[in-house]
Amino acid sequence: MEAKAYLRYVRISPRKVQIVCDLIRNQNVDTAMAILMNTPKSASEPLTKLLKSAVANAENNFSMDHDKLYVSEVYATPGPILKRMQPASKGRGYRINKRTSHVTLAVAEKE
């Protein structure tokens, strides 16, 4: 049994979020929280809130023990891209892609 939490439409590129996801995958919940609190990446703050939400879901909805929880699955997928234009020379316009992410995090109990 695992408890999941989702983070939708976060305004960070999925490549940047995936770097932080790789740090906490298969880690104990307390270790993962410590890693996120001390990682100087912009994705660590939303992932911290997401991890807290997944742990709360596990404890309240599935009656799991906090001490046995670990991050069983975490991944980021691309969301919709906000397309903007940057004025360029000679009347042209360069496209700027403002990427978004959908993040899924699941915690499970160690057997």
Backbone as a ProteinNet text record, in pm:
[ID]
protein_1_A
[PRIMARY]
MEAKAYLRYVRISPRKVQIVCDLIRNQNVDTAMAILMNTPKSASEPLTKLLKSAVANAENNFSMDHDKLYVSEVYATPGPILKRMQPASKGRGYRINKRTSHVTLAVAEKE
[TERTIARY]
85.4	0	89.7	53	128.1	31.5	75.3	-3.8	62	-19.9	33	-10.6	67.7	32.6	78.1	1	28.3	48.4	139.4	162.6	147.8	47.4	15.4	50.2	92.5	114.7	216.7	319	423	511.3	544.1	613.1	764.9	808.4	950.2	963.4	1069.3	1092.5	1105.2	1050.4	1059.5	1203.4	1293.8	1434.2	1493.5	1456.9	1509.5	1447.9	1319.9	1253.3	1308	1336.9	1383.8	1518.1	1601.7	1730.5	1709.2	1613.7	1586	1512	1426.8	1356	1453.9	1559.6	1658.2	1729.9	1739.7	1808	1728.9	1595.3	1515	1451	1462	1399.8	1459.6	1373.9	1409.7	1476.2	1455.3	1510.6	1403.2	1447.7	1357.6	1294.4	1172.1	1100.9	1177.9	1231.7	1306.1	1435.1	1503	1623.7	1591.5	1482.1	1441.3	1406.9	1340.7	1305.8	1432.5	1529.9	1656.5	1731	1727.7	1792.6	1725.5	1591.9	1520	1541.9	1550.4	1568.9	1707.3	1806	1942.8	1988.5	1896.3	1930.5	1898.5	1996.1	1971.7	1914.9	1812.3	1745.7	1606.1	1555	1422.8	1312.6	1336.3	1234.7	1224	1317.8	1315.4	1202.2	1162.9	1053.5	918.7	877	750.3	754.3	870.3	880.4	873.5	920.2	907.4	760.6	682.7	539.8	469.8	512.2	452	482.5	604.9	642.2	562.2	545.4	464.5	320.7	268.3	131.8	118.7	215.6	211.2	220.8	304.5	317.1	187	125.6	-2	-110.3	-110.7	-206.4	-185.7	-59.7	-29.7	-74.1	-48.2	-82.3	-232.7	-300.7	-441.7	-535.6	-503.8	-595.4	-569	-442.2	-407.2	-349.5	-341.7	-292.6	-154.3	-65.2	71.6	156.8	263.5	355.9	459.8	475.2	566.3	710.2	751.2	891.1	928.4	828.9	856.4	841.6	804.2	775.8	904	899.2	1007.8	947	1023.3	976.8	989.7	878.8	883.5	887.9	827.8	820.3	806.7	887.1	875.7	924.6	841.2	878.6	807.8	865.6	809.1	782.5	664.6	628.6	597.5	612	586.1	437.5	410.8	275.5	262.9	158.4	143.3	253.4	290.2	396.3	332.2	371	325.3	418.7	365.9	448.6	443.7	560.5	573	667.5	661.2	747.3	843.6	967.4	1070.8	1101.6	1082.6	1115.2	1263.3	1288	1424.9	1449.3	1569.5	1605.4	1531.9	1517.9	1455.9	1309.6	1242.4	1099.8	1061.9	1159.8	1129.2	1089.6	1045.3	1013	1064.2	1133.6	1183.1	1088.8	1063.3	973.2	1044.8	977.1	1024	922.9	969	883.3	895.5	787.4	784.8	722.2	805.6	761.6	701.8	608	545.8	564.2	540.9	561.7	443.3	422.3	333.3	422.4	417.7	503	415.3	455	387.1	484.8	440.8	525.9	444.4	502.1	434.3	524.5	464.4	537.4	473.8	557.8	512.1	584.7	532.8	595.6	698.9	812.9	913.1	863.5	884.9	838	931.5
-117.5	0	123.6	218.5	343.2	460.3	571.7	694.8	793.2	856.8	947	1090.4	1181	1323.2	1377.6	1471.7	1526.9	1677.3	1726.8	1869.9	1903.6	1983.9	2011.9	2156.1	2175.4	2307.5	2391.7	2330	2407.9	2471.3	2598.9	2675.5	2656.6	2532.9	2498.5	2392.9	2399.4	2303.9	2161.7	2060.7	1923.2	1873.4	1922.7	1881.4	1925.6	2045.8	2097.8	2024.8	1990	1918.5	1776.9	1714.6	1575.9	1560.8	1663.5	1659	1640.7	1714.6	1705.2	1575.3	1529.8	1403.2	1287.2	1289.3	1181.8	1176.3	1290	1293.1	1221.9	1226.9	1174.9	1039.8	989.4	861	748.8	661.2	544.8	583.4	706.5	750.3	741	727.7	736.5	875.5	887.8	1015.2	1124.4	1092.1	1193.1	1232.6	1136.8	1166.1	1251.6	1216.9	1293.4	1437	1455.2	1590.5	1670.3	1606.3	1674.2	1712.2	1624.5	1653.3	1773.3	1774.8	1884.8	2017.5	2014.8	2138.4	2198.7	2115.6	2163.7	2167.9	2151.8	2157.1	2296.2	2366.1	2503	2508.2	2430.9	2430.8	2489.1	2552	2613.3	2508.9	2387.8	2282.7	2219.8	2246.4	2180	2230.1	2356.5	2408.4	2345.8	2342	2273.9	2123.8	2059.6	1917.1	1889.3	1983.8	1969	1967.6	2060.1	2064.1	1938.3	1889.7	1769.8	1647.5	1637.6	1525.4	1528.3	1646.9	1658.1	1615.1	1650.8	1612.9	1462.2	1398.1	1253.5	1179.8	1230.1	1168.6	1184.5	1301.4	1323.1	1231.7	1213.6	1121.3	979.3	938	802.5	781.2	880	865.2	873.6	967.9	991.6	899.9	873	795.5	645.8	606.4	465	411.5	492.8	453.2	388.6	447.4	396.1	455.6	384.3	428.4	522.2	641	742.5	692.6	612	568.4	468.5	400.8	300.8	355.3	480.4	535.9	569.2	545.8	587.5	634.6	709.7	763.3	651.8	588.6	474.4	517.3	632.9	673.5	825.3	888.1	1031.8	1061.5	1134.2	1169.1	1296.6	1362.7	1486.8	1467	1507.9	1501.8	1642.2	1668.9	1804.1	1839.2	1961.8	2016.1	2104.2	2184.3	2273.5	2380.4	2421.5	2520.6	2656.1	2757.4	2894	2955.9	2993	3045.3	3197.7	3259.2	3404.2	3447.4	3576.4	3628.7	3732.4	3725.1	3821.5	3904.4	4035.3	4115.7	4102.1	4090.8	4075.5	4179.6	4183.8	4285.3	4262.2	4368.6	4367	4322.7	4354	4327.7	4183	4101.8	3961.1	3940.8	3821.2	3784.6	3644.9	3629.5	3498.2	3440.1	3312.1	3245.5	3210.2	3233.4	3189.8	3089.7	2970.2	2866.5	2866.5	2895.7	2889.6	2756.1	2663.1	2525.4	2504.8	2411.3	2373.5	2223.4	2179.2	2039.4	1986.3	1857	1782.6	1684.2	1687.6	1601.8	1503.6	1378.9	1274.6	1218.1	1205.9	1150.8	1048.5	930.4	824.7	778.2	753.2	697.1	563.1	470.6	337.4	294	190.7	136.4	31.4	34.8	-69.3	-195	-307.7	-435	-481.5
0	0	0	-82.5	-84.2	-90.5	-34.8	-33.7	-129.8	-213.1	-314.6	-288.5	-342.6	-344.7	-479.6	-532.4	-664.4	-655.1	-737.4	-750.1	-897.6	-929.4	-1068.4	-1104.8	-1228.2	-1287.7	-1211.3	-1155.5	-1087.4	-1195	-1177.4	-1280.9	-1276.8	-1283.1	-1291.3	-1400.8	-1475.9	-1582.8	-1527	-1596	-1545.6	-1531.3	-1615.3	-1603.2	-1470.4	-1426.8	-1300	-1181.2	-1191.9	-1082.9	-1072.9	-1187.4	-1188.3	-1117.1	-1119	-1049.2	-899.9	-844.3	-700.8	-669.7	-760.9	-740.6	-727.4	-807.4	-802.3	-668.5	-599	-469.9	-360.6	-368.1	-256.7	-286.4	-407.3	-441.7	-357.8	-302.7	-219.5	-87.8	-42.1	86.2	194.6	318.2	432.7	432.4	485.5	480.6	554.5	670.8	747	675.6	615	538.5	416.1	347.2	229.1	266.8	381.3	426.5	456.4	520	549.9	421.4	322.2	193.9	127.6	127.8	63.6	134.9	266.4	342.7	317.8	279.9	263.8	117.7	24.3	-117.6	-171.5	-228.1	-275.9	-417.4	-444.3	-574.5	-557.8	-663.2	-653.6	-642	-688.3	-681.8	-544	-454.9	-324.8	-235.7	-248.6	-164.5	-199.3	-326.5	-354.8	-326.6	-345.9	-317	-167	-84.8	59.2	99.4	45.5	75.2	24.4	-91.7	-148.3	-62.8	-12.5	73.9	203.5	261.4	383.2	357.3	241.6	206.7	190.5	125.1	106.4	239.6	330.1	462.6	541.5	531.2	599.8	542.6	410.9	349.3	400.1	412	457.9	602.3	687	828.4	852.3	788.5	816.7	738.4	612.5	529.6	533.2	553.3	547.3	677.8	781.8	915.5	909.3	831.8	822.4	933.2	968.6	1072.6	1011.4	1070.9	1017.5	1012.8	1110.8	1117.9	1008.3	949.5	846.3	704.9	689.7	557	480.8	349.8	261	130	52.6	-74.9	-178.7	-211.5	-302.8	-448.3	-478.7	-618.6	-623.4	-708.8	-731.4	-872.9	-947.3	-1083.9	-1126	-1225.9	-1279.8	-1428.8	-1471.5	-1612.7	-1660.9	-1790.8	-1840.6	-1836.4	-1799.6	-1805	-1927.8	-1934.4	-2048.9	-2051.4	-2171.1	-2189.1	-2216.9	-2139.7	-2164.3	-2267.7	-2383.2	-2491.5	-2491.3	-2486.1	-2483.3	-2594.6	-2628.5	-2735.5	-2678.7	-2726.8	-2690.7	-2815	-2810.9	-2929.4	-2965.9	-3094.9	-3144.3	-3253	-3303	-3402.3	-3534.3	-3612.8	-3744.4	-3740	-3632	-3623.5	-3597.2	-3567.8	-3542.4	-3396.6	-3368.5	-3231.5	-3203.5	-3090.8	-3051.6	-2948	-2960.7	-2867.4	-2738.1	-2627.1	-2495.6	-2443.6	-2411.6	-2356.7	-2204.8	-2137.4	-1991.7	-1954.2	-1912.7	-1892.3	-1752.7	-1745.9	-1619.2	-1598.9	-1475.4	-1439.5	-1361.1	-1372.4	-1284	-1208.8	-1074.7	-993.3	-916.3	-914.5	-837.8	-737.5	-612.4	-505.9	-429.2	-408.1	-333.8	-220.5	-106	8.3	42.7	89.3	127.1	253.9	317.2	437.7	400.3	469	451	520.1	454.5	511.8	619.6
[MASK]
+++++++++++++++++++++++++++++++++++++++++++++++++++++++++++++++++++++++++++++++++++++++++++++++++++++++++++++++

